[in-house]
Amino acid sequence: MLELTDTHCHIHEADAGLLGNNPISAVWQKDPGVDTDTMIREGLEYGVKNLICVGTSLEDSETAVNFVQTRQNSWASVGVHPHEAKDYVNSPNKLQKIRNLLEKHKVVAIGECGLDFHYSHSSPTDQKRLLRFQLELAQEHDLPLIFHIREAFEDFWPIFDEYRGIKGVVHSFSSVRSDLEQILSRGLYVGLNGIMTFTKDNRHLDAAKAVPLNNLLLETDAPFLTPAPYRGTICQPKHVRVTAEFLSRLRGEPLSKLAAVTTTNAKELFKLT
Ligand SMILES: [Zn+2]
């Protein structure tokens, strides 16, 4: 029986109602028939036995932490997405609340955090300050980080390299070999998701093939990035199986091996017990 791990999803928002104008819960609201317990059960039927609910803001991280307390084989990540940086960098109160949340049971990572220059919801300066805060938290608490880096690797590496002993994953990787080499040279993991099943860029597939199995993690980013051929429906943890099957064919690796090693990797990085 397969054991897959969705190392990056946002399903805790599905039952939480609209939190402000949170873009994630807005996606879940498009399909009111989707509920979290059904998603978890269906995930199990597809072999998705472990999942990490990833926070993107203080409120969202609190929701994730509360959500996983009553659910088996679910863990939470606490952090602030770069889009939100402007609302945090001048709020010591909010930053302290993020720090406090790390003490809660089943918090296994910090993130998602990083730099996103594709959108300009927050300035690069604010994004960098917030990234540094979260890198410092990771050092203080000896926790791995879940990085969201979009069109920003050039600015990311000089900051990352100032901090020692950082472990983590570059989530939603879809880029070229040279970016992959940079990630691997720092001993980071690479998170692949449904993008691989529908990308038109062969260089990204070429890089996905080249990720050493020992550095690979699987994820969905649910409710986003539904893999082909299910585009047009809301992404759920069960879809990690579709991405795993696709990667098994792409990389010429048995599905059982891909599932087993990526789950072992997740358990090691996030200390899932
Ligand atoms: Zn995400």
Short mmCIF file of N, CA and C in Angstrom, two decimals, residues 76-244:
data_model
loop_
_atom_site.label_atom_id
_atom_site.label_comp_id
_atom_site.label_asym_id
_atom_site.label_seq_id
_atom_site.Cartn_x
_atom_site.Cartn_y
_atom_site.Cartn_z
N ALA A 76 1.12 21.24 11.08
CA ALA A 76 0.95 22.62 10.63
C ALA A 76 2.29 23.32 10.46
N SER A 77 2.27 24.27 9.54
CA SER A 77 3.39 25.19 9.38
C SER A 77 2.88 26.59 9.68
N VAL A 78 3.69 27.37 10.38
CA VAL A 78 3.30 28.72 10.79
C VAL A 78 4.19 29.73 10.08
N GLY A 79 3.56 30.68 9.38
CA GLY A 79 4.38 31.68 8.72
C GLY A 79 3.57 32.71 7.98
N VAL A 80 4.28 33.63 7.36
CA VAL A 80 3.64 34.74 6.65
C VAL A 80 4.18 34.81 5.22
N HIS A 81 3.25 34.75 4.28
CA HIS A 81 3.56 34.80 2.85
C HIS A 81 4.12 36.17 2.49
N PRO A 82 5.04 36.22 1.53
CA PRO A 82 5.61 37.53 1.16
C PRO A 82 4.58 38.57 0.72
N HIS A 83 3.47 38.12 0.15
CA HIS A 83 2.43 39.10 -0.24
C HIS A 83 1.96 39.93 0.94
N GLU A 84 2.03 39.34 2.14
CA GLU A 84 1.44 39.98 3.33
C GLU A 84 2.44 40.87 4.07
N ALA A 85 3.66 40.95 3.56
CA ALA A 85 4.76 41.56 4.32
C ALA A 85 4.43 42.95 4.85
N LYS A 86 3.78 43.76 4.04
CA LYS A 86 3.56 45.16 4.44
C LYS A 86 2.72 45.27 5.72
N ASP A 87 1.89 44.27 5.99
CA ASP A 87 1.04 44.31 7.19
C ASP A 87 1.75 43.80 8.44
N TYR A 88 2.99 43.31 8.29
CA TYR A 88 3.68 42.68 9.42
C TYR A 88 4.95 43.40 9.86
N VAL A 89 5.69 43.93 8.87
CA VAL A 89 7.04 44.40 9.21
C VAL A 89 7.03 45.53 10.23
N ASN A 90 5.94 46.28 10.30
CA ASN A 90 5.89 47.36 11.29
C ASN A 90 4.95 47.03 12.45
N SER A 91 4.69 45.74 12.65
CA SER A 91 3.79 45.33 13.72
C SER A 91 4.46 44.31 14.63
N PRO A 92 5.21 44.79 15.62
CA PRO A 92 5.88 43.86 16.56
C PRO A 92 4.89 42.93 17.24
N ASN A 93 3.69 43.43 17.44
CA ASN A 93 2.65 42.64 18.09
C ASN A 93 2.30 41.39 17.26
N LYS A 94 2.09 41.60 15.97
CA LYS A 94 1.76 40.46 15.09
C LYS A 94 2.95 39.50 15.01
N LEU A 95 4.14 40.04 14.92
CA LEU A 95 5.32 39.17 14.80
C LEU A 95 5.49 38.34 16.07
N GLN A 96 5.21 38.94 17.21
CA GLN A 96 5.30 38.19 18.46
C GLN A 96 4.27 37.07 18.50
N LYS A 97 3.08 37.35 17.97
CA LYS A 97 2.04 36.30 17.95
C LYS A 97 2.46 35.13 17.06
N ILE A 98 3.12 35.45 15.95
CA ILE A 98 3.67 34.38 15.10
C ILE A 98 4.67 33.55 15.90
N ARG A 99 5.56 34.23 16.59
CA ARG A 99 6.59 33.54 17.41
C ARG A 99 5.91 32.65 18.45
N ASN A 100 4.88 33.16 19.11
CA ASN A 100 4.19 32.39 20.15
C ASN A 100 3.55 31.12 19.59
N LEU A 101 3.02 31.24 18.37
CA LEU A 101 2.34 30.08 17.76
C LEU A 101 3.28 28.90 17.57
N LEU A 102 4.56 29.18 17.44
CA LEU A 102 5.53 28.10 17.19
C LEU A 102 5.63 27.13 18.36
N GLU A 103 5.17 27.57 19.53
CA GLU A 103 5.23 26.70 20.72
C GLU A 103 4.14 25.63 20.71
N LYS A 104 3.17 25.78 19.82
CA LYS A 104 2.02 24.86 19.84
C LYS A 104 2.42 23.47 19.34
N HIS A 105 1.66 22.50 19.83
CA HIS A 105 1.83 21.10 19.44
C HIS A 105 1.60 20.94 17.93
N LYS A 106 2.39 20.10 17.29
CA LYS A 106 2.25 19.73 15.87
C LYS A 106 2.65 20.83 14.89
N VAL A 107 3.36 21.85 15.36
CA VAL A 107 3.93 22.83 14.42
C VAL A 107 5.30 22.30 14.00
N VAL A 108 5.45 22.03 12.70
CA VAL A 108 6.67 21.35 12.24
C VAL A 108 7.54 22.21 11.32
N ALA A 109 7.09 23.42 10.99
CA ALA A 109 7.88 24.24 10.06
C ALA A 109 7.46 25.70 10.16
N ILE A 110 8.31 26.53 9.56
CA ILE A 110 8.01 27.96 9.43
C ILE A 110 7.78 28.25 7.95
N GLY A 111 6.70 28.92 7.64
CA GLY A 111 6.39 29.26 6.25
C GLY A 111 4.90 29.13 6.00
N GLU A 112 4.43 29.52 4.78
CA GLU A 112 5.37 29.74 3.72
C GLU A 112 5.89 31.17 3.73
N CYS A 113 7.18 31.28 3.48
CA CYS A 113 7.82 32.58 3.51
C CYS A 113 8.79 32.69 2.33
N GLY A 114 9.19 33.89 2.03
CA GLY A 114 10.12 34.03 0.91
C GLY A 114 9.99 35.35 0.21
N LEU A 115 10.16 35.31 -1.11
CA LEU A 115 10.10 36.52 -1.92
C LEU A 115 9.26 36.21 -3.16
N ASP A 116 8.38 37.13 -3.51
CA ASP A 116 7.56 36.97 -4.72
C ASP A 116 7.53 38.30 -5.45
N PHE A 117 8.33 38.38 -6.52
CA PHE A 117 8.39 39.63 -7.27
C PHE A 117 7.49 39.58 -8.51
N HIS A 118 6.73 38.49 -8.64
CA HIS A 118 5.78 38.41 -9.75
C HIS A 118 4.63 39.38 -9.51
N TYR A 119 4.15 39.39 -8.27
CA TYR A 119 3.12 40.35 -7.85
C TYR A 119 3.79 41.39 -6.97
N SER A 120 3.18 42.57 -6.85
CA SER A 120 3.77 43.56 -5.95
C SER A 120 2.78 43.97 -4.86
N HIS A 121 2.24 42.96 -4.17
CA HIS A 121 1.34 43.23 -3.03
C HIS A 121 2.12 43.88 -1.89
N SER A 122 3.41 43.55 -1.79
CA SER A 122 4.28 44.17 -0.79
C SER A 122 5.60 44.51 -1.48
N SER A 123 6.26 45.56 -0.99
CA SER A 123 7.50 45.99 -1.65
C SER A 123 8.60 44.97 -1.41
N PRO A 124 9.58 44.90 -2.31
CA PRO A 124 10.73 44.01 -2.09
C PRO A 124 11.40 44.26 -0.75
N THR A 125 11.48 45.51 -0.33
CA THR A 125 12.13 45.82 0.95
C THR A 125 11.38 45.18 2.10
N ASP A 126 10.06 45.33 2.12
CA ASP A 126 9.26 44.71 3.18
C ASP A 126 9.35 43.19 3.12
N GLN A 127 9.29 42.64 1.92
CA GLN A 127 9.39 41.19 1.78
C GLN A 127 10.70 40.66 2.35
N LYS A 128 11.78 41.38 2.08
CA LYS A 128 13.09 40.93 2.57
C LYS A 128 13.17 41.01 4.09
N ARG A 129 12.60 42.05 4.66
CA ARG A 129 12.60 42.16 6.14
C ARG A 129 11.84 41.01 6.78
N LEU A 130 10.69 40.70 6.18
CA LEU A 130 9.88 39.61 6.74
C LEU A 130 10.57 38.25 6.55
N LEU A 131 11.23 38.09 5.43
CA LEU A 131 11.99 36.85 5.21
C LEU A 131 13.08 36.69 6.27
N ARG A 132 13.80 37.78 6.54
CA ARG A 132 14.86 37.72 7.56
C ARG A 132 14.29 37.34 8.93
N PHE A 133 13.16 37.94 9.27
CA PHE A 133 12.51 37.60 10.55
C PHE A 133 12.26 36.10 10.64
N GLN A 134 11.77 35.52 9.55
CA GLN A 134 11.41 34.11 9.60
C GLN A 134 12.65 33.21 9.56
N LEU A 135 13.70 33.66 8.89
CA LEU A 135 14.97 32.91 8.95
C LEU A 135 15.51 32.91 10.39
N GLU A 136 15.39 34.04 11.07
CA GLU A 136 15.86 34.12 12.46
C GLU A 136 15.02 33.20 13.36
N LEU A 137 13.71 33.20 13.13
CA LEU A 137 12.84 32.30 13.91
C LEU A 137 13.25 30.85 13.72
N ALA A 138 13.57 30.50 12.48
CA ALA A 138 13.95 29.11 12.18
C ALA A 138 15.22 28.73 12.95
N GLN A 139 16.16 29.67 13.02
CA GLN A 139 17.38 29.40 13.79
C GLN A 139 17.07 29.26 15.27
N GLU A 140 16.27 30.19 15.78
CA GLU A 140 15.91 30.17 17.22
C GLU A 140 15.24 28.86 17.61
N HIS A 141 14.33 28.40 16.75
CA HIS A 141 13.49 27.26 17.11
C HIS A 141 13.94 25.95 16.47
N ASP A 142 15.03 26.00 15.71
CA ASP A 142 15.52 24.83 15.00
C ASP A 142 14.41 24.13 14.21
N LEU A 143 13.71 24.92 13.40
CA LEU A 143 12.64 24.38 12.56
C LEU A 143 13.01 24.57 11.08
N PRO A 144 12.55 23.65 10.23
CA PRO A 144 12.77 23.84 8.79
C PRO A 144 11.83 24.92 8.24
N LEU A 145 12.20 25.47 7.09
CA LEU A 145 11.40 26.51 6.45
C LEU A 145 10.77 25.99 5.16
N ILE A 146 9.60 26.52 4.86
CA ILE A 146 8.95 26.25 3.57
C ILE A 146 9.02 27.55 2.78
N PHE A 147 9.84 27.52 1.71
CA PHE A 147 10.09 28.75 0.96
C PHE A 147 9.19 28.86 -0.26
N HIS A 148 8.66 30.07 -0.44
CA HIS A 148 7.93 30.43 -1.66
C HIS A 148 8.78 31.47 -2.37
N ILE A 149 9.39 31.10 -3.48
CA ILE A 149 10.28 32.02 -4.20
C ILE A 149 9.78 32.12 -5.64
N ARG A 150 9.35 33.31 -6.02
CA ARG A 150 8.86 33.47 -7.39
C ARG A 150 9.56 34.67 -8.03
N GLU A 151 10.24 34.39 -9.12
CA GLU A 151 10.97 35.42 -9.87
C GLU A 151 11.90 36.22 -8.95
N ALA A 152 12.51 35.53 -8.01
CA ALA A 152 13.27 36.26 -6.99
C ALA A 152 14.50 35.50 -6.48
N PHE A 153 14.91 34.46 -7.17
CA PHE A 153 16.07 33.70 -6.67
C PHE A 153 17.31 34.57 -6.52
N GLU A 154 17.51 35.48 -7.45
CA GLU A 154 18.72 36.32 -7.39
C GLU A 154 18.81 37.12 -6.10
N ASP A 155 17.69 37.59 -5.62
CA ASP A 155 17.68 38.35 -4.37
C ASP A 155 17.62 37.44 -3.15
N PHE A 156 17.11 36.24 -3.35
CA PHE A 156 16.92 35.32 -2.23
C PHE A 156 18.24 34.74 -1.72
N TRP A 157 19.09 34.28 -2.62
CA TRP A 157 20.28 33.53 -2.17
C TRP A 157 21.23 34.36 -1.30
N PRO A 158 21.50 35.62 -1.64
CA PRO A 158 22.41 36.37 -0.76
C PRO A 158 21.87 36.49 0.67
N ILE A 159 20.56 36.61 0.82
CA ILE A 159 19.98 36.69 2.17
C ILE A 159 20.07 35.32 2.84
N PHE A 160 19.64 34.30 2.14
CA PHE A 160 19.67 32.94 2.68
C PHE A 160 21.08 32.59 3.18
N ASP A 161 22.07 32.95 2.39
CA ASP A 161 23.44 32.54 2.70
C ASP A 161 24.02 33.24 3.94
N GLU A 162 23.35 34.26 4.42
CA GLU A 162 23.81 34.91 5.66
C GLU A 162 23.48 34.09 6.90
N TYR A 163 22.56 33.13 6.74
CA TYR A 163 22.07 32.38 7.90
C TYR A 163 22.64 30.97 7.88
N ARG A 164 23.11 30.50 9.01
CA ARG A 164 23.73 29.17 9.10
C ARG A 164 22.71 28.12 9.53
N GLY A 165 22.94 26.93 9.03
CA GLY A 165 22.18 25.78 9.53
C GLY A 165 20.71 25.77 9.14
N ILE A 166 20.37 26.46 8.05
CA ILE A 166 18.96 26.49 7.65
C ILE A 166 18.61 25.23 6.85
N LYS A 167 17.51 24.59 7.25
CA LYS A 167 16.99 23.44 6.51
C LYS A 167 15.63 23.83 5.92
N GLY A 168 15.24 23.15 4.87
CA GLY A 168 13.92 23.47 4.35
C GLY A 168 13.68 22.98 2.94
N VAL A 169 12.60 23.49 2.37
CA VAL A 169 12.17 23.09 1.03
C VAL A 169 11.82 24.33 0.21
N VAL A 170 12.22 24.30 -1.04
CA VAL A 170 11.70 25.31 -1.99
C VAL A 170 10.44 24.71 -2.59
N HIS A 171 9.31 25.24 -2.16
CA HIS A 171 8.03 24.67 -2.53
C HIS A 171 7.64 25.15 -3.93
N SER A 172 6.80 24.33 -4.58
CA SER A 172 6.26 24.67 -5.91
C SER A 172 7.37 25.01 -6.89
N PHE A 173 8.40 24.17 -6.91
CA PHE A 173 9.51 24.45 -7.82
C PHE A 173 9.06 24.24 -9.26
N SER A 174 9.27 25.25 -10.09
CA SER A 174 9.05 25.10 -11.53
C SER A 174 10.02 26.08 -12.19
N SER A 175 11.22 25.59 -12.36
CA SER A 175 12.23 26.46 -12.95
C SER A 175 13.28 25.61 -13.66
N VAL A 176 14.38 26.24 -13.97
CA VAL A 176 15.39 25.60 -14.82
C VAL A 176 16.48 24.95 -13.98
N ARG A 177 17.34 24.19 -14.67
CA ARG A 177 18.39 23.43 -13.99
C ARG A 177 19.32 24.30 -13.15
N SER A 178 19.64 25.50 -13.65
CA SER A 178 20.60 26.33 -12.90
C SER A 178 20.01 26.71 -11.54
N ASP A 179 18.70 26.97 -11.49
CA ASP A 179 18.07 27.26 -10.19
C ASP A 179 18.06 26.01 -9.31
N LEU A 180 17.82 24.87 -9.93
CA LEU A 180 17.85 23.61 -9.17
C LEU A 180 19.24 23.39 -8.55
N GLU A 181 20.28 23.65 -9.33
CA GLU A 181 21.65 23.45 -8.80
C GLU A 181 21.89 24.31 -7.56
N GLN A 182 21.39 25.55 -7.59
CA GLN A 182 21.54 26.45 -6.45
C GLN A 182 20.85 25.88 -5.20
N ILE A 183 19.67 25.33 -5.41
CA ILE A 183 18.91 24.75 -4.30
C ILE A 183 19.65 23.55 -3.71
N LEU A 184 20.09 22.67 -4.61
CA LEU A 184 20.75 21.44 -4.16
C LEU A 184 22.08 21.73 -3.47
N SER A 185 22.76 22.77 -3.93
CA SER A 185 24.08 23.07 -3.34
C SER A 185 23.93 23.54 -1.90
N ARG A 186 22.72 23.99 -1.52
CA ARG A 186 22.47 24.38 -0.11
C ARG A 186 21.81 23.25 0.67
N GLY A 187 21.68 22.07 0.06
CA GLY A 187 21.11 20.94 0.78
C GLY A 187 19.62 21.05 1.04
N LEU A 188 18.93 21.89 0.26
CA LEU A 188 17.49 22.05 0.45
C LEU A 188 16.72 20.99 -0.34
N TYR A 189 15.50 20.78 0.08
CA TYR A 189 14.60 19.89 -0.65
C TYR A 189 13.86 20.69 -1.73
N VAL A 190 13.30 19.94 -2.68
CA VAL A 190 12.57 20.54 -3.80
C VAL A 190 11.14 20.00 -3.76
N GLY A 191 10.16 20.88 -3.67
CA GLY A 191 8.75 20.47 -3.64
C GLY A 191 8.13 20.58 -5.03
N LEU A 192 7.67 19.44 -5.56
CA LEU A 192 7.02 19.44 -6.88
C LEU A 192 5.53 19.18 -6.73
N ASN A 193 4.75 19.85 -7.57
CA ASN A 193 3.29 19.71 -7.50
C ASN A 193 2.68 19.62 -8.89
N GLY A 194 1.37 19.86 -8.97
CA GLY A 194 0.62 19.68 -10.21
C GLY A 194 1.12 20.49 -11.38
N ILE A 195 1.87 21.54 -11.13
CA ILE A 195 2.39 22.35 -12.25
C ILE A 195 3.10 21.46 -13.26
N MET A 196 3.80 20.45 -12.75
CA MET A 196 4.58 19.60 -13.65
C MET A 196 3.71 18.89 -14.67
N THR A 197 2.45 18.63 -14.31
CA THR A 197 1.57 17.88 -15.22
C THR A 197 1.01 18.74 -16.34
N PHE A 198 1.10 20.07 -16.18
CA PHE A 198 0.52 20.91 -17.24
C PHE A 198 1.48 21.97 -17.79
N THR A 199 2.71 22.00 -17.28
CA THR A 199 3.64 23.01 -17.80
C THR A 199 3.94 22.75 -19.28
N LYS A 200 4.11 23.86 -19.99
CA LYS A 200 4.47 23.74 -21.41
C LYS A 200 5.98 23.93 -21.58
N ASP A 201 6.67 24.15 -20.47
CA ASP A 201 8.09 24.47 -20.55
C ASP A 201 8.94 23.22 -20.29
N ASN A 202 9.52 22.70 -21.35
CA ASN A 202 10.28 21.46 -21.22
C ASN A 202 11.50 21.60 -20.32
N ARG A 203 12.00 22.83 -20.17
CA ARG A 203 13.15 23.02 -19.27
C ARG A 203 12.76 22.71 -17.84
N HIS A 204 11.49 22.99 -17.49
CA HIS A 204 11.03 22.70 -16.13
C HIS A 204 10.90 21.20 -15.91
N LEU A 205 10.45 20.50 -16.95
CA LEU A 205 10.36 19.04 -16.84
C LEU A 205 11.76 18.43 -16.76
N ASP A 206 12.67 19.01 -17.53
CA ASP A 206 14.05 18.55 -17.51
C ASP A 206 14.63 18.70 -16.08
N ALA A 207 14.35 19.84 -15.45
CA ALA A 207 14.83 20.05 -14.07
C ALA A 207 14.15 19.08 -13.11
N ALA A 208 12.85 18.84 -13.31
CA ALA A 208 12.11 17.92 -12.42
C ALA A 208 12.69 16.51 -12.49
N LYS A 209 13.14 16.13 -13.69
CA LYS A 209 13.77 14.82 -13.85
C LYS A 209 15.09 14.74 -13.10
N ALA A 210 15.76 15.88 -12.99
CA ALA A 210 17.12 15.91 -12.44
C ALA A 210 17.15 16.04 -10.92
N VAL A 211 16.00 16.22 -10.27
CA VAL A 211 16.01 16.33 -8.81
C VAL A 211 16.38 14.97 -8.22
N PRO A 212 17.45 14.88 -7.44
CA PRO A 212 17.77 13.57 -6.81
C PRO A 212 16.59 13.13 -5.93
N LEU A 213 16.28 11.85 -5.98
CA LEU A 213 15.12 11.36 -5.23
C LEU A 213 15.23 11.69 -3.74
N ASN A 214 16.44 11.70 -3.22
CA ASN A 214 16.62 12.00 -1.80
C ASN A 214 16.36 13.46 -1.45
N ASN A 215 16.19 14.32 -2.45
CA ASN A 215 15.88 15.74 -2.19
C ASN A 215 14.45 16.10 -2.59
N LEU A 216 13.67 15.10 -2.94
CA LEU A 216 12.34 15.39 -3.52
C LEU A 216 11.21 15.26 -2.50
N LEU A 217 10.32 16.24 -2.52
CA LEU A 217 9.07 16.18 -1.74
C LEU A 217 7.91 16.39 -2.71
N LEU A 218 6.76 15.78 -2.37
CA LEU A 218 5.55 15.98 -3.17
C LEU A 218 4.58 16.87 -2.41
N GLU A 219 3.76 17.60 -3.16
CA GLU A 219 2.81 18.53 -2.54
C GLU A 219 1.69 18.80 -3.53
N THR A 220 0.62 19.44 -3.03
CA THR A 220 -0.44 19.87 -3.95
C THR A 220 -0.55 21.39 -4.06
N ASP A 221 -0.34 22.11 -2.95
CA ASP A 221 -0.72 23.52 -2.83
C ASP A 221 -2.24 23.69 -2.94
N ALA A 222 -2.99 22.64 -2.60
CA ALA A 222 -4.46 22.71 -2.63
C ALA A 222 -4.94 23.92 -1.84
N PRO A 223 -5.89 24.70 -2.37
CA PRO A 223 -6.80 24.44 -3.50
C PRO A 223 -6.26 24.87 -4.86
N PHE A 224 -5.00 25.23 -4.95
CA PHE A 224 -4.47 25.73 -6.22
C PHE A 224 -3.79 24.60 -7.00
N LEU A 225 -3.49 24.89 -8.28
CA LEU A 225 -2.58 24.07 -9.08
C LEU A 225 -3.03 22.62 -9.27
N THR A 226 -4.32 22.44 -9.53
CA THR A 226 -4.85 21.10 -9.78
C THR A 226 -4.10 20.46 -10.95
N PRO A 227 -3.63 19.21 -10.78
CA PRO A 227 -2.91 18.57 -11.89
C PRO A 227 -3.84 18.19 -13.04
N ALA A 228 -3.26 18.10 -14.24
CA ALA A 228 -3.97 17.54 -15.38
C ALA A 228 -4.20 16.06 -15.10
N PRO A 229 -5.29 15.44 -15.53
CA PRO A 229 -6.35 15.99 -16.36
C PRO A 229 -7.52 16.55 -15.55
N TYR A 230 -7.28 17.01 -14.37
CA TYR A 230 -8.40 17.49 -13.52
C TYR A 230 -8.44 19.01 -13.44
N ARG A 231 -7.76 19.69 -14.36
CA ARG A 231 -7.78 21.15 -14.41
C ARG A 231 -9.24 21.61 -14.45
N GLY A 232 -9.54 22.70 -13.74
CA GLY A 232 -10.92 23.20 -13.72
C GLY A 232 -11.66 22.76 -12.47
N THR A 233 -11.12 21.77 -11.75
CA THR A 233 -11.71 21.41 -10.45
C THR A 233 -10.77 21.92 -9.35
N ILE A 234 -11.28 21.94 -8.12
CA ILE A 234 -10.46 22.43 -7.01
C ILE A 234 -9.46 21.36 -6.60
N CYS A 235 -8.24 21.77 -6.43
CA CYS A 235 -7.19 20.82 -6.04
C CYS A 235 -7.38 20.37 -4.59
N GLN A 236 -7.16 19.08 -4.35
CA GLN A 236 -7.30 18.49 -3.01
C GLN A 236 -6.10 17.57 -2.75
N PRO A 237 -5.87 17.22 -1.49
CA PRO A 237 -4.70 16.37 -1.19
C PRO A 237 -4.64 15.08 -2.01
N LYS A 238 -5.79 14.49 -2.35
CA LYS A 238 -5.76 13.24 -3.13
C LYS A 238 -5.00 13.41 -4.44
N HIS A 239 -4.95 14.64 -4.95
CA HIS A 239 -4.29 14.89 -6.23
C HIS A 239 -2.78 14.73 -6.17
N VAL A 240 -2.24 14.61 -4.98
CA VAL A 240 -0.80 14.34 -4.90
C VAL A 240 -0.49 13.01 -5.60
N ARG A 241 -1.45 12.10 -5.58
CA ARG A 241 -1.28 10.81 -6.25
C ARG A 241 -1.13 10.99 -7.77
N VAL A 242 -1.89 11.93 -8.33
CA VAL A 242 -1.83 12.17 -9.77
C VAL A 242 -0.45 12.72 -10.16
N THR A 243 0.03 13.64 -9.34
CA THR A 243 1.36 14.20 -9.59
C THR A 243 2.43 13.12 -9.41
N ALA A 244 2.26 12.28 -8.41
CA ALA A 244 3.23 11.20 -8.17
C ALA A 244 3.27 10.24 -9.36
#
